[in-house]
């Protein structure tokens, strides 16, 4: 099994409690989700129409400030699963450390996968992958430096799953260029990961190929209705971006009191060097707060942001023990 956050069942097995007793800070999912809207019965009992899917695409283009070809999918993960089928098997290079599904998916499909530590080392790859902002350390990359890679790789995949709160770094507006593929997650920023919604943006041939592989009903009617409304609600996005920025400062202050060092982070998570991450995770888990540790980095602890004053109080109390 590959390491991921959100493995609350592991926390329950080790430390007890029902799922609702826990504060799950092991993921980068917004704990103040977009308010659920009423979904018409037909969204549940009828297949989505082409016009409804296109209305979702239009909302995503507006939210991401692009006119590039786009296809909705069952989360960004669905697009990752299809990456090996976009081109003949070859060399894949991944800017690491990062989200571990890329290496796993491409390796299983027979690609020659290597992880590199700087952008220049991606040159020559048939598929080059950059997560921007990066998960788990929040590293960001300049737009021009990323675009300069395009003629040096077969296909450049930019995962912007955590870019909603920092739209200035997004390359979505450039996604119509041949060889550039942008992946966006809906569920993280909007706090509705269970909806399973994401988008791929690219040039027309790649989007046609991806759309053919996902089939005529790639997302549910409920995902279309909720996703469209949320993506068009720019006031909510602006207010959420401001709140997340403040909450990052607040969490970093809590960490400094513990003597933890900030490694990095994005708007929905922070990564700290804590010395003994397993001990820190267990300390929080005794208060039924779950966090993310990394087998290859025994000092790293990643925390999402609490979603209410009650959650903040529980976190402060757990850290003070």
Short mmCIF file of C-alpha atoms in Angstrom, two decimals:
data_model
loop_
_atom_site.label_atom_id
_atom_site.label_comp_id
_atom_site.label_asym_id
_atom_site.label_seq_id
_atom_site.Cartn_x
_atom_site.Cartn_y
_atom_site.Cartn_z
CA UNK A 1 0.00 0.00 0.00
CA UNK A 2 1.29 3.45 -0.90
CA UNK A 3 1.44 6.10 1.81
CA UNK A 4 -1.39 8.63 1.82
CA UNK A 5 -3.18 10.91 4.21
CA UNK A 6 -6.83 10.28 4.96
CA UNK A 7 -6.14 6.81 6.33
CA UNK A 8 -8.35 7.40 9.34
CA UNK A 9 -9.17 3.71 9.62
CA UNK A 10 -5.53 3.13 10.63
CA UNK A 11 -5.87 5.77 13.34
CA UNK A 12 -9.04 4.16 14.66
CA UNK A 13 -7.49 0.70 14.71
CA UNK A 14 -4.51 1.94 16.70
CA UNK A 15 -6.10 4.52 19.00
CA UNK A 16 -9.83 3.77 19.00
CA UNK A 17 -12.80 6.07 18.61
CA UNK A 18 -15.41 6.48 15.92
CA UNK A 19 -14.65 8.42 12.75
CA UNK A 20 -16.71 11.38 13.93
CA UNK A 21 -14.59 11.64 17.09
CA UNK A 22 -11.46 12.40 15.09
CA UNK A 23 -10.09 15.61 13.58
CA UNK A 24 -8.44 14.40 10.41
CA UNK A 25 -5.56 16.77 9.64
CA UNK A 26 -3.66 14.13 7.67
CA UNK A 27 -4.90 15.45 4.32
CA UNK A 28 -4.79 18.75 2.45
CA UNK A 29 -8.57 19.00 2.28
CA UNK A 30 -10.34 22.18 3.36
CA UNK A 31 -12.17 21.48 6.63
CA UNK A 32 -14.55 24.39 6.00
CA UNK A 33 -16.20 23.02 2.85
CA UNK A 34 -18.30 24.82 0.32
CA UNK A 35 -21.93 24.78 1.55
CA UNK A 36 -23.83 21.90 0.03
CA UNK A 37 -26.60 23.01 -2.28
CA UNK A 38 -29.89 21.33 -2.99
CA UNK A 39 -29.52 18.88 -5.84
CA UNK A 40 -32.56 18.29 -8.02
CA UNK A 41 -33.85 14.72 -8.05
CA UNK A 42 -33.08 14.39 -11.75
CA UNK A 43 -29.38 14.91 -10.97
CA UNK A 44 -29.54 11.64 -9.05
CA UNK A 45 -31.84 9.59 -11.25
CA UNK A 46 -30.93 10.66 -14.78
CA UNK A 47 -27.70 10.40 -16.73
CA UNK A 48 -25.91 13.74 -17.11
CA UNK A 49 -26.59 15.41 -20.43
CA UNK A 50 -23.88 16.71 -22.70
CA UNK A 51 -25.09 20.28 -22.16
CA UNK A 52 -24.86 19.85 -18.38
CA UNK A 53 -21.31 18.55 -18.63
CA UNK A 54 -20.41 21.46 -20.91
CA UNK A 55 -21.88 23.91 -18.40
CA UNK A 56 -19.51 22.46 -15.80
CA UNK A 57 -16.61 22.86 -18.22
CA UNK A 58 -17.57 26.49 -18.78
CA UNK A 59 -17.65 27.13 -15.03
CA UNK A 60 -14.21 25.56 -14.62
CA UNK A 61 -12.76 27.66 -17.45
CA UNK A 62 -14.10 30.77 -15.76
CA UNK A 63 -12.73 29.78 -12.35
CA UNK A 64 -9.32 28.87 -13.77
CA UNK A 65 -9.15 31.90 -16.11
CA UNK A 66 -8.60 29.91 -19.28
CA UNK A 67 -10.19 29.16 -22.62
CA UNK A 68 -8.25 25.93 -23.11
CA UNK A 69 -9.91 22.61 -23.95
CA UNK A 70 -10.98 20.88 -20.75
CA UNK A 71 -12.51 17.62 -19.54
CA UNK A 72 -14.08 16.86 -16.17
CA UNK A 73 -12.98 13.68 -14.45
CA UNK A 74 -13.51 11.78 -11.22
CA UNK A 75 -10.87 13.78 -9.36
CA UNK A 76 -7.32 14.61 -10.44
CA UNK A 77 -6.45 11.02 -9.55
CA UNK A 78 -8.56 9.79 -12.45
CA UNK A 79 -6.38 11.78 -14.85
CA UNK A 80 -3.21 10.44 -13.23
CA UNK A 81 -4.42 6.89 -13.85
CA UNK A 82 -4.76 7.65 -17.56
CA UNK A 83 -1.38 9.35 -18.06
CA UNK A 84 0.44 6.18 -19.19
CA UNK A 85 -2.06 5.79 -22.04
CA UNK A 86 -1.50 9.24 -23.52
CA UNK A 87 1.76 8.21 -25.18
CA UNK A 88 3.85 5.13 -25.95
CA UNK A 89 5.90 3.89 -23.03
CA UNK A 90 9.12 5.82 -22.53
CA UNK A 91 11.02 7.85 -19.97
CA UNK A 92 9.12 9.56 -17.18
CA UNK A 93 10.85 12.02 -14.89
CA UNK A 94 9.21 13.37 -11.77
CA UNK A 95 10.30 16.36 -9.72
CA UNK A 96 10.54 14.85 -6.23
CA UNK A 97 9.78 14.40 -3.43
CA UNK A 98 6.12 14.70 -4.34
CA UNK A 99 2.76 12.94 -4.53
CA UNK A 100 3.67 9.28 -4.82
CA UNK A 101 0.92 8.13 -7.20
CA UNK A 102 2.73 9.42 -10.28
CA UNK A 103 5.73 7.14 -9.94
CA UNK A 104 3.56 4.19 -8.95
CA UNK A 105 1.06 4.52 -11.82
CA UNK A 106 3.71 5.02 -14.49
CA UNK A 107 5.94 2.23 -13.16
CA UNK A 108 3.09 -0.29 -13.15
CA UNK A 109 2.37 0.66 -16.78
CA UNK A 110 5.93 -0.18 -17.80
CA UNK A 111 7.43 3.30 -18.02
CA UNK A 112 11.07 3.97 -17.13
CA UNK A 113 10.55 6.23 -14.11
CA UNK A 114 13.13 8.35 -12.36
CA UNK A 115 12.81 11.03 -9.73
CA UNK A 116 14.90 14.19 -9.97
CA UNK A 117 15.50 17.13 -7.65
CA UNK A 118 15.55 20.13 -9.99
CA UNK A 119 13.64 21.34 -13.03
CA UNK A 120 16.60 21.18 -15.42
CA UNK A 121 16.93 17.44 -14.84
CA UNK A 122 13.46 16.90 -16.34
CA UNK A 123 14.80 17.69 -19.83
CA UNK A 124 14.72 14.76 -22.20
CA UNK A 125 11.76 13.04 -20.58
CA UNK A 126 8.84 11.76 -22.62
CA UNK A 127 6.63 12.74 -19.69
CA UNK A 128 7.86 15.27 -17.14
CA UNK A 129 5.79 15.84 -14.00
CA UNK A 130 5.79 18.84 -11.68
CA UNK A 131 3.38 19.41 -8.80
CA UNK A 132 2.94 23.17 -8.30
CA UNK A 133 2.56 24.02 -5.43
CA UNK A 134 4.23 20.81 -4.43
CA UNK A 135 2.85 18.24 -2.04
CA UNK A 136 4.15 17.86 0.67
CA UNK A 137 6.66 20.73 0.92
CA UNK A 138 4.75 23.50 -0.91
CA UNK A 139 7.60 24.28 -3.29
CA UNK A 140 6.51 26.69 -6.06
CA UNK A 141 7.90 27.21 -9.52
CA UNK A 142 8.07 30.22 -11.79
CA UNK A 143 5.70 30.17 -14.75
CA UNK A 144 8.39 31.13 -17.25
CA UNK A 145 10.77 28.44 -16.01
CA UNK A 146 8.06 25.83 -16.43
CA UNK A 147 7.14 27.01 -19.91
CA UNK A 148 10.81 26.94 -20.89
CA UNK A 149 10.69 23.17 -20.31
CA UNK A 150 8.04 22.61 -22.99
CA UNK A 151 10.38 22.25 -26.00
CA UNK A 152 12.71 20.04 -23.94
CA UNK A 153 10.21 17.32 -22.98
CA UNK A 154 7.63 15.23 -24.80
CA UNK A 155 4.77 16.19 -22.50
CA UNK A 156 4.84 18.44 -19.44
CA UNK A 157 2.29 17.59 -16.75
CA UNK A 158 1.68 20.29 -14.14
CA UNK A 159 -0.43 19.17 -11.19
CA UNK A 160 -2.11 22.28 -9.78
CA UNK A 161 -4.24 20.52 -7.19
CA UNK A 162 -3.27 23.12 -4.57
CA UNK A 163 -3.20 26.20 -6.81
CA UNK A 164 -6.72 27.54 -6.17
CA UNK A 165 -5.53 29.92 -3.45
CA UNK A 166 -2.50 31.08 -5.48
CA UNK A 167 -3.92 31.59 -9.01
CA UNK A 168 -0.95 33.72 -10.10
CA UNK A 169 1.26 30.63 -10.38
CA UNK A 170 -1.22 28.69 -12.52
CA UNK A 171 -0.44 27.80 -16.13
CA UNK A 172 -4.08 27.07 -16.90
CA UNK A 173 -4.19 30.02 -19.30
CA UNK A 174 -1.42 28.35 -21.33
CA UNK A 175 -2.98 24.89 -21.36
CA UNK A 176 -3.88 25.00 -25.06
CA UNK A 177 -0.21 24.66 -25.98
CA UNK A 178 0.78 21.28 -27.44
CA UNK A 179 2.57 19.14 -24.91
CA UNK A 180 1.25 20.93 -21.82
CA UNK A 181 -1.24 19.15 -19.56
CA UNK A 182 -2.66 20.84 -16.45
CA UNK A 183 -4.46 18.88 -13.74
CA UNK A 184 -6.81 20.58 -11.28
CA UNK A 185 -8.50 19.15 -8.20
CA UNK A 186 -11.91 20.42 -7.11
CA UNK A 187 -12.31 18.54 -3.85
CA UNK A 188 -9.32 19.92 -1.93
CA UNK A 189 -9.94 23.67 -1.99
CA UNK A 190 -13.72 23.30 -1.87
CA UNK A 191 -13.53 20.68 0.87
CA UNK A 192 -15.68 18.18 -1.01
CA UNK A 193 -13.22 15.43 -1.82
CA UNK A 194 -15.95 12.80 -1.64
CA UNK A 195 -17.61 14.36 -4.67
CA UNK A 196 -14.69 13.03 -6.77
CA UNK A 197 -14.33 15.88 -9.24
CA UNK A 198 -11.31 17.26 -11.07
CA UNK A 199 -10.28 18.57 -14.46
CA UNK A 200 -7.63 18.11 -17.12
CA UNK A 201 -6.74 21.05 -19.37
CA UNK A 202 -4.60 20.64 -22.46
CA UNK A 203 -4.47 20.98 -26.22
CA UNK A 204 -7.40 19.67 -28.22
CA UNK A 205 -5.87 16.30 -29.24
CA UNK A 206 -5.01 15.35 -25.66
CA UNK A 207 -8.42 16.38 -24.33
CA UNK A 208 -10.16 14.43 -27.09
CA UNK A 209 -8.10 11.37 -26.13
CA UNK A 210 -8.79 11.76 -22.42
CA UNK A 211 -12.49 12.35 -23.02
CA UNK A 212 -12.67 9.18 -25.11
CA UNK A 213 -11.03 7.19 -22.33
CA UNK A 214 -13.29 8.58 -19.59
CA UNK A 215 -16.47 7.83 -21.54
CA UNK A 216 -19.72 9.77 -22.01
CA UNK A 217 -20.53 10.22 -18.29
CA UNK A 218 -17.22 10.96 -16.56
CA UNK A 219 -18.80 12.64 -13.51
CA UNK A 220 -22.14 12.42 -11.73
CA UNK A 221 -25.08 14.76 -12.02
CA UNK A 222 -24.58 15.78 -8.40
CA UNK A 223 -20.94 16.61 -9.06
CA UNK A 224 -22.00 18.77 -12.00
CA UNK A 225 -24.63 20.67 -10.02
CA UNK A 226 -22.50 21.25 -6.91
CA UNK A 227 -19.25 21.78 -8.79
CA UNK A 228 -20.69 24.33 -11.19
CA UNK A 229 -22.20 26.45 -8.44
CA UNK A 230 -19.05 26.35 -6.33
CA UNK A 231 -16.70 27.19 -9.18
CA UNK A 232 -18.77 30.24 -10.11
CA UNK A 233 -18.89 31.51 -6.52
CA UNK A 234 -15.83 33.74 -6.64
CA UNK A 235 -16.80 35.60 -3.46
CA UNK A 236 -16.56 32.33 -1.52
CA UNK A 237 -13.21 31.56 -3.14
CA UNK A 238 -11.82 34.98 -2.27
CA UNK A 239 -12.97 34.79 1.35
CA UNK A 240 -11.66 31.23 1.70
CA UNK A 241 -8.27 32.20 0.29
CA UNK A 242 -7.96 34.98 2.88
CA UNK A 243 -9.04 32.71 5.74
CA UNK A 244 -6.59 29.99 4.75
CA UNK A 245 -3.72 32.49 4.65
CA UNK A 246 -4.52 33.60 8.19
CA UNK A 247 -4.88 30.02 9.38
CA UNK A 248 -1.47 29.08 7.95
CA UNK A 249 0.10 31.86 10.04
CA UNK A 250 -1.81 30.64 13.08
CA UNK A 251 -0.73 27.02 12.67
CA UNK A 252 2.90 28.00 12.09
CA UNK A 253 2.79 29.96 15.35
CA UNK A 254 1.48 26.88 17.19
CA UNK A 255 4.31 24.83 15.68
CA UNK A 256 7.01 27.30 16.72
CA UNK A 257 5.90 26.98 20.34
CA UNK A 258 6.64 23.25 20.02
CA UNK A 259 10.09 23.95 18.61
CA UNK A 260 9.09 22.59 15.23
CA UNK A 261 10.70 24.03 12.10
CA UNK A 262 8.62 24.91 9.06
CA UNK A 263 9.81 22.95 6.01
CA UNK A 264 7.16 24.43 3.75
CA UNK A 265 3.54 24.15 2.86
CA UNK A 266 0.64 25.32 0.74
CA UNK A 267 -2.61 27.03 1.63
CA UNK A 268 -4.22 23.80 2.88
CA UNK A 269 -1.35 22.12 4.75
CA UNK A 270 1.92 22.80 6.54
CA UNK A 271 4.99 20.57 6.74
CA UNK A 272 7.23 20.63 9.80
CA UNK A 273 10.51 19.10 10.87
CA UNK A 274 9.68 17.81 14.34
CA UNK A 275 12.58 15.43 15.09
CA UNK A 276 10.56 12.28 15.80
CA UNK A 277 7.44 12.44 13.64
CA UNK A 278 6.02 9.15 14.87
CA UNK A 279 6.16 10.37 18.46
CA UNK A 280 4.50 13.66 17.49
CA UNK A 281 1.82 11.81 15.55
CA UNK A 282 1.11 9.53 18.51
CA UNK A 283 0.90 12.49 20.88
CA UNK A 284 -1.77 14.09 18.72
CA UNK A 285 -3.51 10.78 18.12
CA UNK A 286 -4.06 10.30 21.84
CA UNK A 287 -6.29 13.37 21.53
CA UNK A 288 -7.85 11.86 18.40
CA UNK A 289 -6.18 14.25 15.98
CA UNK A 290 -4.65 12.49 12.99
CA UNK A 291 -1.62 13.74 11.08
CA UNK A 292 0.59 12.60 8.22
CA UNK A 293 4.06 11.12 8.58
CA UNK A 294 6.50 9.98 5.91
CA UNK A 295 8.44 6.74 6.03
CA UNK A 296 11.35 8.17 4.05
CA UNK A 297 11.50 11.36 6.13
CA UNK A 298 11.22 10.32 9.80
CA UNK A 299 11.31 13.91 11.02
CA UNK A 300 8.54 15.26 8.81
CA UNK A 301 5.01 15.82 10.08
CA UNK A 302 2.32 17.32 7.85
CA UNK A 303 -0.79 18.96 9.26
CA UNK A 304 -3.88 20.24 7.53
CA UNK A 305 -5.67 23.28 8.92
CA UNK A 306 -8.36 22.95 11.62
CA UNK A 307 -11.80 24.02 10.48
CA UNK A 308 -13.42 25.55 13.56
CA UNK A 309 -12.49 27.18 16.85
CA UNK A 310 -13.37 23.92 18.60
CA UNK A 311 -10.84 22.09 16.43
CA UNK A 312 -8.20 24.77 17.01
CA UNK A 313 -8.75 24.49 20.77
CA UNK A 314 -8.42 20.71 20.67
CA UNK A 315 -5.19 20.98 18.68
CA UNK A 316 -3.72 23.56 21.07
CA UNK A 317 -4.66 21.42 24.06
CA UNK A 318 -3.12 18.29 22.50
CA UNK A 319 0.12 20.09 21.70
CA UNK A 320 0.42 21.53 25.19
CA UNK A 321 0.38 18.14 26.91
#
